[in-house]
Amino acid sequence: EKDGKYKVHFISYHEKYDIWIDKNSSRLTTIRPRGEVLIKGDNLSCYSSDFKGWLEVEVVKVNNYDDRVQVAWVGSNNLNPIWLPINSPALSIKHKKHNAPAPK
């Protein structure tokens, strides 16, 4: 936040496309259109114990029968996709910085 504005970064885009949006803009919302519902292609943060930090993942499969999702790690980190419970504390809809506190 700076001067009443938030810096917005569009995931998978170069930072030159980042923009500043007034914090009172109708373009910003604290509510996701689907709430907590996850679908294929959603981009989340996931805690990696291998990397000891939060990394970006993409939902590749949703299993509503077992309430779990398969996520693939974004970037070149050589981590295999994993299945996690939808309500796992290792998943976060809100993007986290790599060094944010680990889930409990």
Short mmCIF file of N, CA, C and O in Angstrom, two decimals:
data_model
loop_
_atom_site.label_atom_id
_atom_site.label_comp_id
_atom_site.label_asym_id
_atom_site.label_seq_id
_atom_site.Cartn_x
_atom_site.Cartn_y
_atom_site.Cartn_z
N GLU A 1 0.85 -1.18 0.00
CA GLU A 1 0.00 0.00 0.00
C GLU A 1 0.89 1.23 0.00
O GLU A 1 1.91 1.28 0.69
N LYS A 2 0.47 2.21 -0.79
CA LYS A 2 1.25 3.44 -0.88
C LYS A 2 0.31 4.56 -1.31
O LYS A 2 -0.40 4.44 -2.31
N ASP A 3 0.27 5.62 -0.52
CA ASP A 3 -0.56 6.79 -0.85
C ASP A 3 -2.00 6.42 -1.15
O ASP A 3 -2.62 6.93 -2.09
N GLY A 4 -2.57 5.51 -0.35
CA GLY A 4 -3.96 5.13 -0.53
C GLY A 4 -4.24 4.25 -1.73
O GLY A 4 -5.37 4.14 -2.18
N LYS A 5 -3.18 3.63 -2.25
CA LYS A 5 -3.34 2.75 -3.41
C LYS A 5 -2.68 1.40 -3.13
O LYS A 5 -1.77 1.31 -2.32
N TYR A 6 -3.18 0.37 -3.81
CA TYR A 6 -2.60 -0.96 -3.73
C TYR A 6 -1.92 -1.29 -5.04
O TYR A 6 -2.47 -1.01 -6.11
N LYS A 7 -0.76 -1.91 -4.94
CA LYS A 7 -0.08 -2.38 -6.13
C LYS A 7 -0.64 -3.75 -6.49
O LYS A 7 -0.69 -4.65 -5.65
N VAL A 8 -1.07 -3.90 -7.73
CA VAL A 8 -1.66 -5.16 -8.19
C VAL A 8 -0.70 -5.80 -9.19
O VAL A 8 -0.28 -5.16 -10.16
N HIS A 9 -0.36 -7.06 -8.90
CA HIS A 9 0.49 -7.83 -9.81
C HIS A 9 -0.35 -8.93 -10.44
O HIS A 9 -1.07 -9.63 -9.75
N PHE A 10 -0.28 -9.04 -11.74
CA PHE A 10 -1.01 -10.06 -12.46
C PHE A 10 -0.11 -11.28 -12.61
O PHE A 10 0.94 -11.22 -13.26
N ILE A 11 -0.51 -12.37 -11.97
CA ILE A 11 0.30 -13.58 -11.93
C ILE A 11 0.59 -14.06 -13.34
O ILE A 11 -0.26 -14.03 -14.22
N SER A 12 1.83 -14.49 -13.53
CA SER A 12 2.35 -14.98 -14.80
C SER A 12 2.64 -13.86 -15.80
O SER A 12 2.99 -14.14 -16.94
N TYR A 13 2.48 -12.60 -15.39
CA TYR A 13 2.83 -11.48 -16.25
C TYR A 13 4.06 -10.79 -15.70
O TYR A 13 4.30 -10.78 -14.49
N HIS A 14 4.82 -10.16 -16.57
CA HIS A 14 5.99 -9.39 -16.17
C HIS A 14 5.54 -8.23 -15.27
O HIS A 14 4.44 -7.70 -15.43
N GLU A 15 6.41 -7.85 -14.34
CA GLU A 15 6.05 -6.77 -13.41
C GLU A 15 5.82 -5.43 -14.10
O GLU A 15 5.21 -4.53 -13.51
N LYS A 16 6.24 -5.28 -15.35
CA LYS A 16 5.97 -4.02 -16.05
C LYS A 16 4.47 -3.80 -16.24
O LYS A 16 4.03 -2.69 -16.49
N TYR A 17 3.67 -4.87 -16.10
CA TYR A 17 2.22 -4.76 -16.22
C TYR A 17 1.54 -4.51 -14.88
O TYR A 17 0.32 -4.38 -14.83
N ASP A 18 2.31 -4.45 -13.79
CA ASP A 18 1.73 -4.13 -12.48
C ASP A 18 1.08 -2.75 -12.54
O ASP A 18 1.54 -1.86 -13.27
N ILE A 19 0.01 -2.59 -11.77
CA ILE A 19 -0.68 -1.30 -11.74
C ILE A 19 -0.98 -0.92 -10.29
O ILE A 19 -1.01 -1.77 -9.41
N TRP A 20 -1.20 0.35 -10.07
CA TRP A 20 -1.63 0.86 -8.78
C TRP A 20 -3.11 1.20 -8.88
O TRP A 20 -3.53 1.87 -9.82
N ILE A 21 -3.91 0.72 -7.92
CA ILE A 21 -5.34 0.98 -7.92
C ILE A 21 -5.71 1.62 -6.59
O ILE A 21 -5.29 1.17 -5.53
N ASP A 22 -6.52 2.67 -6.67
CA ASP A 22 -6.99 3.35 -5.47
C ASP A 22 -7.69 2.35 -4.56
O ASP A 22 -8.47 1.51 -5.02
N LYS A 23 -7.40 2.42 -3.26
CA LYS A 23 -7.93 1.41 -2.34
C LYS A 23 -9.45 1.47 -2.21
O LYS A 23 -10.06 0.53 -1.75
N ASN A 24 -10.07 2.53 -2.66
CA ASN A 24 -11.53 2.64 -2.62
C ASN A 24 -12.17 2.33 -3.97
O ASN A 24 -13.37 2.50 -4.15
N SER A 25 -11.37 1.86 -4.91
CA SER A 25 -11.88 1.56 -6.25
C SER A 25 -12.87 0.40 -6.24
O SER A 25 -12.69 -0.58 -5.50
N SER A 26 -13.87 0.51 -7.07
CA SER A 26 -14.84 -0.59 -7.20
C SER A 26 -14.20 -1.80 -7.89
O SER A 26 -14.78 -2.88 -7.90
N ARG A 27 -12.99 -1.63 -8.43
CA ARG A 27 -12.28 -2.74 -9.07
C ARG A 27 -11.70 -3.70 -8.04
O ARG A 27 -11.31 -4.82 -8.38
N LEU A 28 -11.63 -3.29 -6.79
CA LEU A 28 -11.08 -4.14 -5.73
C LEU A 28 -12.22 -4.69 -4.88
O LEU A 28 -13.20 -4.01 -4.61
N THR A 29 -12.07 -5.93 -4.47
CA THR A 29 -13.05 -6.55 -3.59
C THR A 29 -12.33 -7.55 -2.68
O THR A 29 -11.28 -8.07 -3.04
N THR A 30 -12.88 -7.75 -1.51
CA THR A 30 -12.30 -8.73 -0.59
C THR A 30 -13.01 -10.07 -0.71
O THR A 30 -12.66 -11.02 -0.02
N ILE A 31 -14.01 -10.14 -1.57
CA ILE A 31 -14.78 -11.36 -1.73
C ILE A 31 -14.55 -11.94 -3.12
O ILE A 31 -14.68 -11.24 -4.13
N ARG A 32 -14.17 -13.22 -3.17
CA ARG A 32 -14.02 -13.89 -4.46
C ARG A 32 -15.40 -14.17 -5.03
O ARG A 32 -16.31 -14.53 -4.29
N PRO A 33 -15.57 -14.07 -6.35
CA PRO A 33 -16.88 -14.34 -6.95
C PRO A 33 -17.43 -15.73 -6.59
O PRO A 33 -18.63 -15.90 -6.43
N ARG A 34 -16.55 -16.73 -6.46
CA ARG A 34 -16.98 -18.09 -6.12
C ARG A 34 -16.77 -18.41 -4.65
O ARG A 34 -16.89 -19.55 -4.24
N GLY A 35 -16.41 -17.43 -3.84
CA GLY A 35 -16.14 -17.70 -2.43
C GLY A 35 -14.95 -18.63 -2.28
O GLY A 35 -13.91 -18.42 -2.89
N GLU A 36 -15.11 -19.69 -1.53
CA GLU A 36 -14.02 -20.64 -1.27
C GLU A 36 -14.01 -21.81 -2.25
O GLU A 36 -13.20 -22.71 -2.13
N VAL A 37 -14.94 -21.80 -3.21
CA VAL A 37 -15.03 -22.90 -4.18
C VAL A 37 -13.82 -22.85 -5.11
O VAL A 37 -13.49 -21.80 -5.65
N LEU A 38 -13.15 -23.99 -5.27
CA LEU A 38 -11.99 -24.07 -6.15
C LEU A 38 -12.35 -24.81 -7.43
O LEU A 38 -13.12 -25.76 -7.41
N ILE A 39 -11.79 -24.32 -8.54
CA ILE A 39 -11.98 -24.99 -9.82
C ILE A 39 -10.63 -25.13 -10.52
O ILE A 39 -9.65 -24.46 -10.15
N LYS A 40 -10.59 -26.01 -11.51
CA LYS A 40 -9.37 -26.20 -12.29
C LYS A 40 -8.92 -24.85 -12.85
O LYS A 40 -9.72 -24.09 -13.37
N GLY A 41 -7.62 -24.59 -12.72
CA GLY A 41 -7.05 -23.34 -13.22
C GLY A 41 -6.89 -22.27 -12.16
O GLY A 41 -6.21 -21.27 -12.40
N ASP A 42 -7.51 -22.45 -10.99
CA ASP A 42 -7.33 -21.47 -9.91
C ASP A 42 -5.86 -21.42 -9.51
O ASP A 42 -5.16 -22.42 -9.50
N ASN A 43 -5.41 -20.25 -9.18
CA ASN A 43 -4.03 -20.02 -8.79
C ASN A 43 -4.02 -19.72 -7.30
O ASN A 43 -4.73 -18.83 -6.85
N LEU A 44 -3.23 -20.47 -6.54
CA LEU A 44 -3.20 -20.36 -5.08
C LEU A 44 -1.76 -20.29 -4.57
O LEU A 44 -0.82 -20.47 -5.34
N SER A 45 -1.64 -20.08 -3.28
CA SER A 45 -0.35 -20.26 -2.62
C SER A 45 -0.41 -21.58 -1.87
O SER A 45 -1.45 -21.95 -1.32
N CYS A 46 0.71 -22.30 -1.85
CA CYS A 46 0.79 -23.58 -1.15
C CYS A 46 2.12 -23.64 -0.42
O CYS A 46 3.16 -23.29 -0.99
N TYR A 47 2.08 -24.08 0.82
CA TYR A 47 3.31 -24.18 1.59
C TYR A 47 4.08 -25.44 1.20
O TYR A 47 3.53 -26.53 1.14
N SER A 48 5.36 -25.26 0.91
CA SER A 48 6.23 -26.38 0.56
C SER A 48 7.23 -26.59 1.68
O SER A 48 8.04 -25.71 1.97
N SER A 49 7.16 -27.77 2.31
CA SER A 49 8.14 -28.07 3.35
C SER A 49 9.52 -28.29 2.74
O SER A 49 10.54 -28.05 3.40
N ASP A 50 9.57 -28.73 1.46
CA ASP A 50 10.87 -28.89 0.78
C ASP A 50 11.59 -27.55 0.61
O ASP A 50 12.80 -27.46 0.79
N PHE A 51 10.82 -26.52 0.26
CA PHE A 51 11.40 -25.19 0.04
C PHE A 51 11.26 -24.29 1.26
O PHE A 51 11.69 -23.15 1.23
N LYS A 52 10.60 -24.80 2.30
CA LYS A 52 10.39 -24.05 3.54
C LYS A 52 9.81 -22.66 3.27
O LYS A 52 10.29 -21.65 3.76
N GLY A 53 8.74 -22.66 2.47
CA GLY A 53 8.08 -21.39 2.17
C GLY A 53 6.87 -21.60 1.28
O GLY A 53 6.57 -22.72 0.85
N TRP A 54 6.17 -20.52 1.03
CA TRP A 54 4.98 -20.53 0.20
C TRP A 54 5.37 -20.39 -1.27
O TRP A 54 6.21 -19.56 -1.61
N LEU A 55 4.76 -21.20 -2.11
CA LEU A 55 5.01 -21.17 -3.56
C LEU A 55 3.67 -21.08 -4.28
O LEU A 55 2.62 -21.44 -3.75
N GLU A 56 3.73 -20.65 -5.51
CA GLU A 56 2.54 -20.56 -6.34
C GLU A 56 2.19 -21.92 -6.91
O GLU A 56 3.06 -22.66 -7.36
N VAL A 57 0.91 -22.26 -6.87
CA VAL A 57 0.41 -23.51 -7.46
C VAL A 57 -0.82 -23.22 -8.30
O VAL A 57 -1.47 -22.19 -8.13
N GLU A 58 -1.12 -24.17 -9.19
CA GLU A 58 -2.34 -24.09 -9.97
C GLU A 58 -3.15 -25.36 -9.72
O GLU A 58 -2.60 -26.46 -9.70
N VAL A 59 -4.45 -25.20 -9.53
CA VAL A 59 -5.33 -26.35 -9.35
C VAL A 59 -5.45 -27.06 -10.69
O VAL A 59 -5.81 -26.45 -11.70
N VAL A 60 -5.12 -28.36 -10.72
CA VAL A 60 -5.21 -29.13 -11.96
C VAL A 60 -6.37 -30.12 -11.96
O VAL A 60 -6.86 -30.51 -13.02
N LYS A 61 -6.80 -30.54 -10.76
CA LYS A 61 -7.95 -31.44 -10.65
C LYS A 61 -8.67 -31.15 -9.35
O LYS A 61 -8.04 -30.83 -8.34
N VAL A 62 -10.00 -31.29 -9.39
CA VAL A 62 -10.81 -31.15 -8.19
C VAL A 62 -11.60 -32.43 -8.01
O VAL A 62 -12.27 -32.88 -8.94
N ASN A 63 -11.52 -33.03 -6.84
CA ASN A 63 -12.27 -34.23 -6.52
C ASN A 63 -13.27 -33.86 -5.42
O ASN A 63 -12.93 -33.86 -4.24
N ASN A 64 -14.48 -33.51 -5.83
CA ASN A 64 -15.50 -33.09 -4.86
C ASN A 64 -15.98 -34.26 -4.00
O ASN A 64 -16.44 -34.05 -2.89
N TYR A 65 -15.88 -35.46 -4.51
CA TYR A 65 -16.31 -36.64 -3.75
C TYR A 65 -15.46 -36.80 -2.48
O TYR A 65 -15.98 -37.10 -1.41
N ASP A 66 -14.16 -36.60 -2.60
CA ASP A 66 -13.24 -36.72 -1.46
C ASP A 66 -12.82 -35.38 -0.88
O ASP A 66 -11.95 -35.32 0.00
N ASP A 67 -13.40 -34.28 -1.40
CA ASP A 67 -13.04 -32.93 -0.93
C ASP A 67 -11.53 -32.69 -0.95
O ASP A 67 -10.93 -32.31 0.06
N ARG A 68 -10.93 -32.92 -2.10
CA ARG A 68 -9.49 -32.67 -2.23
C ARG A 68 -9.20 -32.10 -3.61
O ARG A 68 -10.03 -32.17 -4.52
N VAL A 69 -8.03 -31.49 -3.73
CA VAL A 69 -7.59 -30.90 -5.00
C VAL A 69 -6.17 -31.36 -5.31
O VAL A 69 -5.38 -31.62 -4.40
N GLN A 70 -5.89 -31.48 -6.60
CA GLN A 70 -4.51 -31.73 -7.01
C GLN A 70 -3.96 -30.41 -7.51
O GLN A 70 -4.61 -29.71 -8.30
N VAL A 71 -2.79 -30.07 -7.02
CA VAL A 71 -2.15 -28.81 -7.43
C VAL A 71 -0.80 -29.11 -8.05
O VAL A 71 -0.10 -30.04 -7.68
N ALA A 72 -0.47 -28.29 -9.05
CA ALA A 72 0.84 -28.37 -9.70
C ALA A 72 1.60 -27.11 -9.35
O ALA A 72 1.05 -26.00 -9.35
N TRP A 73 2.86 -27.28 -9.05
CA TRP A 73 3.71 -26.15 -8.67
C TRP A 73 4.05 -25.34 -9.91
O TRP A 73 4.42 -25.89 -10.93
N VAL A 74 3.95 -24.03 -9.80
CA VAL A 74 4.27 -23.14 -10.91
C VAL A 74 5.74 -22.77 -10.83
O VAL A 74 6.26 -22.50 -9.76
N GLY A 75 6.42 -22.79 -11.95
CA GLY A 75 7.83 -22.43 -11.97
C GLY A 75 8.72 -23.66 -12.08
O GLY A 75 8.26 -24.79 -12.15
N SER A 76 10.00 -23.42 -12.10
CA SER A 76 10.96 -24.52 -12.28
C SER A 76 11.54 -24.94 -10.94
O SER A 76 12.63 -24.52 -10.56
N ASN A 77 10.78 -25.73 -10.20
CA ASN A 77 11.23 -26.16 -8.88
C ASN A 77 11.31 -27.68 -8.75
O ASN A 77 11.61 -28.19 -7.70
N ASN A 78 11.01 -28.41 -9.82
CA ASN A 78 11.11 -29.87 -9.86
C ASN A 78 10.24 -30.59 -8.83
O ASN A 78 10.55 -31.71 -8.44
N LEU A 79 9.17 -29.96 -8.37
CA LEU A 79 8.25 -30.60 -7.44
C LEU A 79 7.11 -31.24 -8.21
O LEU A 79 6.58 -30.65 -9.15
N ASN A 80 6.73 -32.44 -7.81
CA ASN A 80 5.63 -33.14 -8.47
C ASN A 80 4.29 -32.61 -7.98
O ASN A 80 4.18 -32.15 -6.84
N PRO A 81 3.24 -32.70 -8.82
CA PRO A 81 1.90 -32.33 -8.35
C PRO A 81 1.52 -33.16 -7.13
O PRO A 81 1.97 -34.30 -6.97
N ILE A 82 0.71 -32.58 -6.26
CA ILE A 82 0.29 -33.27 -5.04
C ILE A 82 -1.22 -33.10 -4.85
O ILE A 82 -1.82 -32.15 -5.35
N TRP A 83 -1.80 -34.05 -4.12
CA TRP A 83 -3.20 -33.97 -3.70
C TRP A 83 -3.25 -33.46 -2.27
O TRP A 83 -2.47 -33.88 -1.42
N LEU A 84 -4.17 -32.53 -2.00
CA LEU A 84 -4.36 -32.00 -0.66
C LEU A 84 -5.85 -31.88 -0.36
O LEU A 84 -6.65 -31.64 -1.28
N PRO A 85 -6.23 -31.99 0.91
CA PRO A 85 -7.63 -31.71 1.25
C PRO A 85 -7.95 -30.25 0.89
O PRO A 85 -7.09 -29.37 1.03
N ILE A 86 -9.17 -30.02 0.44
CA ILE A 86 -9.56 -28.66 0.05
C ILE A 86 -9.35 -27.68 1.20
O ILE A 86 -8.97 -26.54 0.98
N ASN A 87 -9.57 -28.12 2.44
CA ASN A 87 -9.43 -27.21 3.58
C ASN A 87 -8.05 -27.28 4.24
O ASN A 87 -7.88 -26.87 5.38
N SER A 88 -7.05 -27.78 3.53
CA SER A 88 -5.71 -27.90 4.09
C SER A 88 -5.14 -26.51 4.45
O SER A 88 -5.25 -25.57 3.66
N PRO A 89 -4.54 -26.40 5.64
CA PRO A 89 -3.90 -25.12 6.00
C PRO A 89 -2.68 -24.81 5.12
O PRO A 89 -2.20 -23.68 5.12
N ALA A 90 -2.21 -25.79 4.35
CA ALA A 90 -1.08 -25.56 3.44
C ALA A 90 -1.52 -24.87 2.15
O ALA A 90 -0.68 -24.48 1.35
N LEU A 91 -2.84 -24.70 1.95
CA LEU A 91 -3.36 -23.98 0.79
C LEU A 91 -3.91 -22.64 1.22
O LEU A 91 -4.53 -22.53 2.27
N SER A 92 -3.70 -21.63 0.39
CA SER A 92 -4.24 -20.31 0.70
C SER A 92 -4.75 -19.64 -0.57
O SER A 92 -4.02 -19.53 -1.56
N ILE A 93 -6.01 -19.22 -0.52
CA ILE A 93 -6.59 -18.47 -1.63
C ILE A 93 -5.90 -17.11 -1.72
O ILE A 93 -5.65 -16.60 -2.80
N LYS A 94 -5.56 -16.55 -0.57
CA LYS A 94 -4.83 -15.27 -0.56
C LYS A 94 -3.36 -15.59 -0.82
O LYS A 94 -2.77 -16.42 -0.14
N HIS A 95 -2.79 -14.92 -1.79
CA HIS A 95 -1.39 -15.19 -2.12
C HIS A 95 -0.48 -14.71 -1.01
O HIS A 95 -0.67 -13.65 -0.43
N LYS A 96 0.51 -15.54 -0.72
CA LYS A 96 1.44 -15.25 0.37
C LYS A 96 2.86 -15.10 -0.17
O LYS A 96 3.22 -15.74 -1.15
N LYS A 97 3.61 -14.27 0.49
CA LYS A 97 5.02 -14.15 0.15
C LYS A 97 5.72 -15.43 0.60
O LYS A 97 5.29 -16.08 1.55
N HIS A 98 6.81 -15.77 -0.08
CA HIS A 98 7.53 -17.02 0.20
C HIS A 98 7.86 -17.18 1.67
O HIS A 98 7.74 -18.26 2.24
N ASN A 99 8.26 -16.09 2.33
CA ASN A 99 8.72 -16.18 3.72
C ASN A 99 7.62 -15.91 4.75
O ASN A 99 7.92 -15.71 5.93
N ALA A 100 6.35 -15.91 4.33
CA ALA A 100 5.25 -15.74 5.29
C ALA A 100 5.27 -16.93 6.26
O ALA A 100 5.79 -18.01 5.91
N PRO A 101 4.72 -16.77 7.45
CA PRO A 101 4.75 -17.87 8.43
C PRO A 101 4.13 -19.16 7.87
O PRO A 101 3.16 -19.12 7.12
N ALA A 102 4.72 -20.28 8.27
CA ALA A 102 4.22 -21.59 7.86
C ALA A 102 2.85 -21.86 8.48
O ALA A 102 2.54 -21.30 9.54
N PRO A 103 2.04 -22.69 7.85
CA PRO A 103 0.74 -23.02 8.44
C PRO A 103 0.92 -23.85 9.71
O PRO A 103 1.93 -24.52 9.88
N LYS A 104 -0.07 -23.80 10.55
CA LYS A 104 0.00 -24.56 11.82
C LYS A 104 -0.77 -25.84 11.70
O LYS A 104 -1.63 -26.03 10.95
#
